[in-house]
Coordinates of C-alpha atoms in Angstrom, one line a residue:
X1 CA -79.3 -50.3 -62.8
X2 CA -80.3 -51.8 -66.1
X3 CA -81.9 -49.3 -68.5
X4 CA -84.4 -50.2 -71.3
X5 CA -85.8 -48.0 -73.9
X6 CA -89.1 -49.0 -75.7
X7 CA -89.5 -46.7 -78.7
X8 CA -91.2 -46.4 -82.1
X9 CA -94.6 -47.9 -81.1
X10 CA -98.0 -46.3 -80.4
X11 CA -97.9 -45.5 -76.7
X12 CA -101.2 -45.3 -74.8
X13 CA -100.1 -44.2 -71.4
X14 CA -103.6 -44.4 -69.7
X15 CA -102.5 -41.5 -67.5
X16 CA -104.7 -38.8 -66.1
X17 CA -104.4 -36.7 -69.3
X18 CA -105.1 -39.7 -71.6
X19 CA -101.7 -39.2 -73.3
X20 CA -101.1 -41.1 -76.5
X21 CA -98.0 -40.9 -78.7
X22 CA -97.7 -42.3 -82.2
X23 CA -94.0 -43.3 -82.4
X24 CA -93.4 -42.5 -78.7
X25 CA -91.0 -43.9 -76.1
X26 CA -91.0 -45.3 -72.6
X27 CA -87.7 -45.5 -70.6
X28 CA -87.3 -48.0 -67.8
X29 CA -84.5 -47.9 -65.2
X30 CA -84.4 -50.9 -62.8
X31 CA -88.0 -51.4 -61.7
X32 CA -89.3 -47.9 -62.5
X33 CA -90.5 -45.9 -65.4
X34 CA -88.3 -42.8 -65.7
X35 CA -89.5 -41.2 -69.0
X36 CA -92.5 -41.3 -71.2
X37 CA -93.2 -39.1 -74.2
X38 CA -93.4 -38.5 -78.0
X39 CA -90.8 -39.5 -80.5
X40 CA -87.4 -41.0 -80.0
X41 CA -86.1 -41.2 -76.4
X42 CA -83.7 -38.4 -75.5
X43 CA -80.0 -39.0 -76.0
X44 CA -79.4 -38.6 -72.3
X45 CA -81.1 -41.9 -71.7
X46 CA -79.4 -43.9 -74.4
X47 CA -75.9 -44.6 -73.1
X48 CA -75.8 -48.2 -71.9
X49 CA -79.5 -48.8 -72.6
X50 CA -81.0 -51.8 -74.4
X51 CA -83.5 -50.7 -77.0
X52 CA -86.7 -52.4 -77.8
X53 CA -87.9 -51.6 -81.3
X54 CA -91.6 -51.2 -80.9
X55 CA -92.5 -50.2 -84.4
X56 CA -95.7 -52.0 -85.4
X57 CA -96.7 -52.3 -81.8
X58 CA -99.1 -50.8 -79.2
X59 CA -97.5 -50.0 -75.8
X60 CA -99.8 -50.0 -72.8
X61 CA -99.6 -50.5 -69.1
X62 CA -99.6 -54.1 -68.0
X63 CA -103.1 -55.4 -67.5
X64 CA -104.5 -56.0 -64.0
X65 CA -106.7 -58.9 -63.3
X66 CA -108.9 -58.1 -60.2
X67 CA -110.7 -61.4 -59.8
X68 CA -109.8 -65.0 -60.6
X69 CA -109.9 -68.5 -59.1
X70 CA -106.6 -70.0 -60.4
X71 CA -107.2 -73.5 -59.1
X72 CA -110.1 -73.8 -61.5
X73 CA -107.7 -74.1 -64.4
X74 CA -107.8 -77.9 -63.5
X75 CA -111.6 -78.1 -63.9
X76 CA -112.4 -76.4 -67.2
X77 CA -115.2 -77.6 -69.4
X78 CA -117.5 -78.9 -66.6
X79 CA -121.2 -77.9 -66.2
X80 CA -121.1 -76.1 -69.5
X81 CA -124.8 -75.2 -69.7
X82 CA -125.5 -74.3 -66.0
X83 CA -126.4 -71.2 -64.2
X84 CA -124.2 -70.2 -61.2
X85 CA -125.8 -72.2 -58.4
X86 CA -126.1 -75.4 -60.4
X87 CA -122.6 -74.9 -61.7
X88 CA -121.3 -74.5 -58.2
X89 CA -123.1 -77.5 -56.8
X90 CA -121.7 -79.6 -59.7
X91 CA -118.1 -78.6 -59.0
X92 CA -117.9 -78.4 -55.2
X93 CA -117.4 -82.2 -54.8
X94 CA -114.4 -82.0 -57.2
X95 CA -112.9 -78.8 -55.7
X96 CA -113.1 -80.2 -52.2
X97 CA -110.4 -82.8 -53.2
X98 CA -107.7 -80.3 -54.2
X99 CA -104.4 -79.9 -52.4
X100 CA -101.5 -77.6 -52.5
X101 CA -99.7 -79.6 -55.2
X102 CA -102.6 -79.6 -57.5
X103 CA -103.4 -75.9 -56.9
X104 CA -99.8 -75.0 -57.6
X105 CA -99.9 -76.8 -61.0
X106 CA -103.2 -75.1 -61.9
X107 CA -102.1 -71.7 -60.8
X108 CA -98.9 -71.9 -62.9
X109 CA -101.0 -72.8 -66.0
X110 CA -103.5 -70.1 -65.4
X111 CA -100.9 -67.4 -64.7
X112 CA -98.9 -68.5 -67.8
X113 CA -101.9 -67.8 -70.0
X114 CA -102.6 -64.5 -68.1
X115 CA -99.1 -63.3 -68.8
X116 CA -99.3 -64.2 -72.4
X117 CA -102.4 -62.1 -72.6
X118 CA -100.8 -59.0 -71.3
X119 CA -101.5 -59.4 -67.6
X120 CA -98.8 -58.3 -65.1
X121 CA -100.9 -58.3 -61.9
X122 CA -103.1 -61.3 -60.9
X123 CA -105.8 -61.0 -58.3
X124 CA -106.8 -64.5 -57.1
X125 CA -109.7 -65.5 -54.8
X126 CA -109.1 -69.0 -53.3
X127 CA -111.8 -70.2 -50.9
X128 CA -111.7 -74.0 -50.8
X129 CA -109.3 -75.5 -48.2
X130 CA -109.8 -79.2 -47.7
X131 CA -108.5 -80.7 -44.5
X132 CA -104.9 -81.9 -45.0
X133 CA -104.6 -80.0 -48.2
X134 CA -101.3 -78.3 -47.2
X135 CA -100.2 -74.7 -47.7
X136 CA -102.5 -73.8 -50.6
X137 CA -101.9 -70.0 -50.4
X138 CA -98.1 -70.8 -50.4
X139 CA -98.5 -72.9 -53.5
X140 CA -100.1 -70.0 -55.3
X141 CA -97.4 -67.6 -54.1
X142 CA -94.7 -70.0 -55.4
X143 CA -96.5 -70.3 -58.7
X144 CA -96.6 -66.5 -59.2
X145 CA -92.8 -66.3 -58.5
X146 CA -92.3 -69.1 -61.0
X147 CA -94.1 -67.2 -63.8
X148 CA -92.9 -63.8 -62.7
X149 CA -96.2 -61.9 -62.3
X150 CA -97.4 -59.7 -59.5
X151 CA -99.9 -61.4 -57.2
X152 CA -102.8 -60.2 -55.1
X153 CA -103.8 -63.4 -53.3
X154 CA -106.9 -63.5 -51.1
X155 CA -107.4 -66.0 -48.4
X156 CA -111.0 -67.0 -48.9
X157 CA -113.2 -69.1 -46.8
X158 CA -116.6 -70.8 -46.5
X159 CA -118.3 -71.7 -43.2
X160 CA -122.0 -71.9 -44.1
X161 CA -122.6 -75.5 -45.4
X162 CA -125.8 -77.0 -46.6
X163 CA -126.9 -78.0 -43.1
X164 CA -126.8 -74.2 -42.1
X165 CA -128.8 -73.2 -45.2
X166 CA -125.7 -72.5 -47.4
X167 CA -124.9 -73.7 -50.9
X168 CA -121.7 -75.7 -50.4
X169 CA -121.7 -79.2 -49.0
X170 CA -120.7 -79.4 -45.4
X171 CA -117.5 -81.3 -46.2
X172 CA -116.3 -78.3 -48.3
X173 CA -116.5 -75.7 -45.5
X174 CA -114.3 -74.7 -42.5
X175 CA -115.3 -73.6 -39.0
X176 CA -115.5 -69.8 -38.5
X177 CA -112.6 -69.8 -36.0
X178 CA -110.4 -71.9 -38.3
X179 CA -111.1 -69.7 -41.3
X180 CA -110.2 -66.5 -39.3
X181 CA -107.1 -68.0 -37.9
X182 CA -105.9 -69.3 -41.3
X183 CA -106.6 -65.9 -42.9
X184 CA -104.5 -64.1 -40.3
X185 CA -101.7 -66.6 -40.8
X186 CA -101.7 -66.1 -44.5
X187 CA -101.5 -62.4 -44.2
X188 CA -98.7 -62.6 -41.6
X189 CA -96.7 -65.1 -43.7
X190 CA -97.1 -63.7 -47.2
X191 CA -98.3 -60.1 -47.3
X192 CA -95.8 -57.5 -48.4
X193 CA -97.1 -53.9 -48.2
X194 CA -94.0 -52.3 -49.8
X195 CA -94.2 -50.1 -53.0
X196 CA -92.6 -52.7 -55.2
X197 CA -94.4 -55.6 -53.6
X198 CA -94.8 -58.7 -55.7
X199 CA -97.2 -60.4 -53.2
X200 CA -100.1 -58.9 -51.3
X201 CA -102.8 -60.7 -49.4
X202 CA -106.4 -59.8 -48.7
X203 CA -109.1 -61.4 -46.5
X204 CA -111.9 -62.8 -48.6
X205 CA -114.9 -64.9 -47.3
X206 CA -116.5 -66.4 -50.4
X207 CA -120.1 -65.1 -50.8
X208 CA -123.3 -64.3 -48.9
X209 CA -124.6 -67.8 -49.7
X210 CA -121.6 -69.7 -48.4
X211 CA -120.5 -67.6 -45.4
X212 CA -122.1 -66.8 -42.0
X213 CA -122.8 -63.3 -40.7
X214 CA -120.2 -64.0 -37.9
X215 CA -117.4 -64.8 -40.4
X216 CA -118.2 -61.8 -42.5
X217 CA -118.3 -59.4 -39.5
X218 CA -115.2 -60.8 -37.9
X219 CA -113.3 -61.0 -41.2
X220 CA -113.8 -57.3 -41.7
X221 CA -112.5 -56.5 -38.2
X222 CA -109.5 -58.8 -38.8
X223 CA -108.6 -57.3 -42.1
X224 CA -108.7 -53.8 -40.8
X225 CA -106.6 -54.7 -37.8
X226 CA -104.0 -56.2 -40.2
X227 CA -104.3 -53.2 -42.6
X228 CA -105.2 -55.4 -45.6
X229 CA -108.1 -55.3 -48.1
X230 CA -111.4 -57.2 -48.2
X231 CA -112.9 -59.1 -51.1
X232 CA -116.0 -61.2 -51.8
X233 CA -118.6 -62.0 -54.4
X234 CA -121.7 -59.8 -54.4
X235 CA -124.8 -59.2 -56.5
X236 CA -123.8 -61.7 -59.1
X237 CA -127.2 -63.4 -60.0
X238 CA -130.9 -63.2 -59.5
X239 CA -130.7 -66.4 -57.5
X240 CA -128.3 -64.6 -55.1
X241 CA -130.7 -61.7 -54.7
X242 CA -133.5 -64.2 -53.9
X243 CA -131.3 -66.1 -51.4
X244 CA -130.4 -63.0 -49.5
X245 CA -134.0 -61.7 -49.4
X246 CA -135.3 -65.1 -48.2
X247 CA -132.4 -65.7 -45.7
X248 CA -131.5 -62.3 -44.4
X249 CA -134.6 -60.2 -45.4
X250 CA -132.4 -57.7 -47.3
X251 CA -130.5 -57.2 -50.6
X252 CA -126.8 -58.4 -50.9
X253 CA -125.7 -54.8 -50.7
X254 CA -127.6 -54.0 -47.5
X255 CA -126.6 -57.4 -46.0
X256 CA -122.9 -56.8 -46.6
X257 CA -123.1 -53.1 -45.6
X258 CA -124.6 -54.0 -42.3
X259 CA -121.7 -56.3 -41.6
X260 CA -119.0 -53.7 -42.4
X261 CA -118.4 -54.7 -46.0
X262 CA -118.6 -51.4 -47.8
X263 CA -115.6 -49.1 -47.9
X264 CA -112.6 -48.0 -49.9
X265 CA -110.7 -51.1 -48.7
X266 CA -113.3 -53.5 -50.2
X267 CA -113.8 -54.8 -53.7
X268 CA -116.7 -57.0 -54.9
X269 CA -116.6 -59.5 -57.7
X270 CA -119.4 -59.0 -60.4
X271 CA -122.0 -56.6 -59.1
X272 CA -124.2 -57.6 -62.1
X273 CA -127.4 -57.1 -60.1
X274 CA -126.4 -53.8 -58.5
X275 CA -129.4 -51.4 -58.6
X276 CA -129.3 -47.6 -58.4
X277 CA -129.4 -47.5 -54.6
X278 CA -126.5 -50.0 -54.5
X279 CA -124.5 -48.0 -57.0
X280 CA -124.9 -44.9 -54.8
X281 CA -123.8 -46.8 -51.7
X282 CA -120.7 -48.2 -53.5
X283 CA -119.8 -44.7 -54.8
X284 CA -120.3 -43.0 -51.4
X285 CA -118.1 -45.6 -49.7
X286 CA -115.5 -46.1 -52.4
X287 CA -116.3 -49.8 -52.7
X288 CA -114.7 -51.3 -55.8
X289 CA -116.0 -53.8 -58.4
X290 CA -114.3 -56.5 -60.5
X291 CA -116.2 -56.7 -63.8
X292 CA -116.0 -60.2 -65.3
X293 CA -117.9 -60.0 -68.6
X294 CA -117.1 -63.4 -70.1
X295 CA -117.9 -65.4 -67.0
X296 CA -121.1 -63.5 -66.5
X297 CA -122.1 -64.4 -70.0
X298 CA -121.0 -68.1 -69.7
X299 CA -123.2 -68.5 -66.6
X300 CA -126.0 -66.2 -68.0
X301 CA -125.8 -63.9 -65.0
X302 CA -126.3 -60.8 -66.9
X303 CA -124.4 -57.6 -67.8
X304 CA -123.1 -55.4 -65.0
X305 CA -124.2 -51.7 -65.1
X306 CA -120.6 -50.6 -65.6
X307 CA -121.3 -47.3 -67.3
X308 CA -123.6 -46.2 -64.4
X309 CA -121.0 -47.3 -61.9
X310 CA -118.3 -45.3 -63.5
X311 CA -120.4 -42.2 -63.9
X312 CA -121.2 -42.4 -60.2
X313 CA -117.5 -42.7 -59.3
X314 CA -117.4 -46.4 -58.4
X315 CA -113.9 -47.9 -58.9
X316 CA -114.2 -50.6 -61.5
X317 CA -111.5 -53.0 -62.8
X318 CA -111.6 -56.0 -65.1
X319 CA -111.5 -59.7 -64.1
X320 CA -111.2 -63.1 -65.9
X321 CA -113.0 -64.9 -63.1
X322 CA -112.5 -68.6 -62.5
X323 CA -111.2 -70.7 -65.4
X324 CA -114.1 -73.1 -64.9
X325 CA -116.5 -70.3 -66.0
X326 CA -114.1 -68.7 -68.5
X327 CA -112.1 -71.5 -70.1
X328 CA -110.0 -69.0 -72.1
X329 CA -108.3 -67.4 -69.0
X330 CA -107.0 -64.6 -71.1
X331 CA -107.3 -61.1 -69.6
X332 CA -106.6 -59.3 -72.9
X333 CA -109.8 -60.8 -74.4
X334 CA -111.8 -59.3 -71.6
X335 CA -111.2 -55.7 -72.8
X336 CA -113.1 -56.5 -76.0
X337 CA -115.8 -58.4 -74.0
X338 CA -116.3 -55.5 -71.7
X339 CA -116.7 -53.1 -74.6
X340 CA -119.1 -55.3 -76.5
X341 CA -121.2 -56.4 -73.4
X342 CA -121.6 -52.9 -72.1
X343 CA -122.7 -51.6 -75.5
X344 CA -125.3 -54.3 -75.5
X345 CA -126.6 -52.9 -72.3
X346 CA -126.3 -49.1 -72.8
X347 CA -125.7 -48.4 -76.5
X348 CA -123.0 -48.3 -79.2
X349 CA -121.7 -44.9 -78.1
X350 CA -121.7 -45.7 -74.3
X351 CA -118.5 -47.6 -73.9
X352 CA -115.3 -46.9 -75.9
X353 CA -112.3 -49.0 -76.4
X354 CA -110.4 -46.6 -74.2
X355 CA -113.0 -47.1 -71.5
X356 CA -112.2 -50.8 -71.8
X357 CA -108.5 -50.3 -71.6
X358 CA -108.9 -48.1 -68.6
X359 CA -110.8 -50.8 -66.8
X360 CA -108.0 -53.3 -67.5
X361 CA -105.2 -51.0 -66.3
X362 CA -105.7 -47.9 -64.0
X363 CA -109.2 -49.0 -63.1
X364 CA -107.9 -52.3 -61.8
X365 CA -105.0 -50.6 -60.0
X366 CA -107.5 -48.4 -58.2
X367 CA -109.7 -51.4 -57.2
X368 CA -106.6 -53.1 -55.7
X369 CA -105.5 -49.9 -53.9
X370 CA -102.3 -49.6 -56.1
X371 CA -103.1 -46.7 -58.4
X372 CA -100.0 -44.8 -57.3
X373 CA -97.8 -47.7 -58.2
X374 CA -99.2 -49.5 -61.3
X375 CA -101.9 -49.1 -63.9
X376 CA -100.5 -46.3 -66.1
X377 CA -97.3 -45.3 -67.9
X378 CA -96.3 -42.5 -65.5
X379 CA -92.8 -41.5 -64.4
X380 CA -92.1 -43.0 -61.0
X381 CA -94.5 -45.9 -61.4
X382 CA -93.4 -49.5 -61.5
X383 CA -92.3 -50.9 -64.9
X384 CA -95.3 -53.2 -65.7
X385 CA -95.6 -52.7 -69.4
X386 CA -97.3 -54.6 -72.3
X387 CA -96.0 -54.4 -75.9
X388 CA -98.6 -55.7 -78.3
X389 CA -97.8 -56.6 -81.9
X390 CA -100.4 -55.1 -84.2
X391 CA -98.8 -55.2 -87.6
X392 CA -99.7 -58.8 -88.4
X393 CA -102.5 -59.9 -90.7
X394 CA -105.2 -59.8 -88.0
X395 CA -104.6 -56.1 -87.3
X396 CA -102.7 -54.4 -90.1
X397 CA -104.7 -51.5 -91.4
X398 CA -107.0 -51.0 -88.3
X399 CA -107.3 -47.2 -88.1
X400 CA -106.8 -46.9 -84.4
X401 CA -104.1 -48.9 -82.6
X402 CA -106.2 -49.0 -79.4
X403 CA -109.1 -50.4 -81.3
X404 CA -106.8 -53.1 -82.6
X405 CA -106.7 -54.3 -79.0
X406 CA -110.2 -53.3 -77.8
X407 CA -112.2 -54.4 -80.9
X408 CA -109.9 -56.7 -82.9
X409 CA -108.7 -60.2 -82.1
X410 CA -106.3 -60.1 -79.0
X411 CA -102.9 -59.2 -80.4
X412 CA -99.9 -61.3 -79.6
X413 CA -97.7 -59.9 -76.7
X414 CA -94.4 -59.1 -78.2
X415 CA -92.9 -58.2 -74.8
X416 CA -94.2 -58.1 -71.3
X417 CA -92.3 -56.4 -68.5
X418 CA -93.2 -57.0 -64.8
X419 CA -91.2 -54.8 -62.3
X420 CA -88.8 -54.2 -65.2
X421 CA -88.2 -57.9 -65.9
X422 CA -89.1 -59.5 -69.2
X423 CA -91.6 -62.2 -68.6
X424 CA -92.9 -62.7 -72.2
X425 CA -90.8 -62.3 -75.3
X426 CA -92.1 -62.9 -78.8
X427 CA -95.3 -64.3 -77.4
X428 CA -93.6 -66.9 -75.2
X429 CA -92.8 -67.1 -71.5
X430 CA -89.2 -66.4 -70.7
X431 CA -89.5 -67.5 -67.0
X432 CA -90.7 -71.1 -67.3
X433 CA -91.0 -73.8 -69.9
X434 CA -94.6 -73.9 -71.3
X435 CA -94.4 -77.5 -72.4
X436 CA -93.5 -78.6 -68.8
X437 CA -96.3 -76.5 -67.4
X438 CA -98.8 -77.9 -69.9
X439 CA -97.8 -81.5 -68.9
X440 CA -98.1 -80.7 -65.2
X441 CA -101.6 -79.2 -65.7
X442 CA -102.8 -82.2 -67.7
X443 CA -101.5 -84.6 -65.1
X444 CA -103.0 -82.6 -62.2
X445 CA -106.4 -82.4 -63.9
X446 CA -106.4 -86.1 -64.5
X447 CA -105.4 -86.8 -60.9
X448 CA -108.1 -84.5 -59.5
X449 CA -110.8 -86.1 -61.7
X450 CA -109.7 -89.5 -60.5
X451 CA -110.3 -88.5 -56.8
X452 CA -114.1 -88.4 -57.2

């Protein structure tokens, strides 16, 4: 097996002990990490190894994106000054005209940017499936293989259109039976539960205001029968709270809990409006949260109570969210955003740069149920590793290398390994031509806009 030694950089392992080594080493053999520690790698590992000189760099686990909508890479810049509900109703007519070809182009663009921002695992929530749109989940899977990142795809769905009191237009939703059948098919076709899996699939009805009780209930039963995870949006905005109280007579947490949607196999996007009672229920059941600070700010949803969730024991990871509500699409930036936003909520000493890094790595791994495989630089884990250059003009002289990432401008990614494979080198993709991807994205965006 090929062996790689990364040495000379500042290694932040994000392991259980919080180990950090100034001038440390990480040794990779094949797809696994086989050694981590201070100083130069031992001579026993050096024969036949390629050596990455990481002096002037910060070495961390690869970042884990727990919530995204990759197809939205084609619809950035729309409804710039809207809250969530207005933003959605503005964009549904456009999204309802996507197909597998367009989604594949958008997903490749979005995942390219994610990789260049240190992301090795991409969680995607796709929930718009127009009739005749082709194999959209397959297009996302193919795009992830093209870029070389690990994918957690979710087969989303909507079956509560406006005529049933939901938010999406009727032409943008499926029937309950069709959504369940397609979800099962996606799992059976693409889900790989193995340790080194590059593709896993979860079941993910979109949100309480776009999905019937029947679909939520039956989706939970289906996912557990297939032994896959569950994902949805929850407690994102005040308008969602009002909708659930008016429609169901209860909070989003109580509504979802009554339908089987709290548990260690479930993660929710946002949880901005989660109250103390909701935090307790999430903690007691092991329900996870994808924290998406930039998107929440863009849509003026608020700041999630992340410190309180972490103190209660809720698993929390980091998310970019859809590119139509976070036009940057860079996961590395979200570490800084999480630190700053949560300090605004709970104080300057309430959320450290290492808290932010943990959200983006081992926190995300726990949310996705993969904390024994990825999320930290531990011997035996998969070799998903980010090497950040921090000796350039933007970062040289910053006292703490982790603060260079968590408080400074996002550093360039010198090297990104996914499953031991180099996906980014010198800040550029090694797996695909970026100019070709850019041209494909621009053409797809124009084509989609022309379908209105």
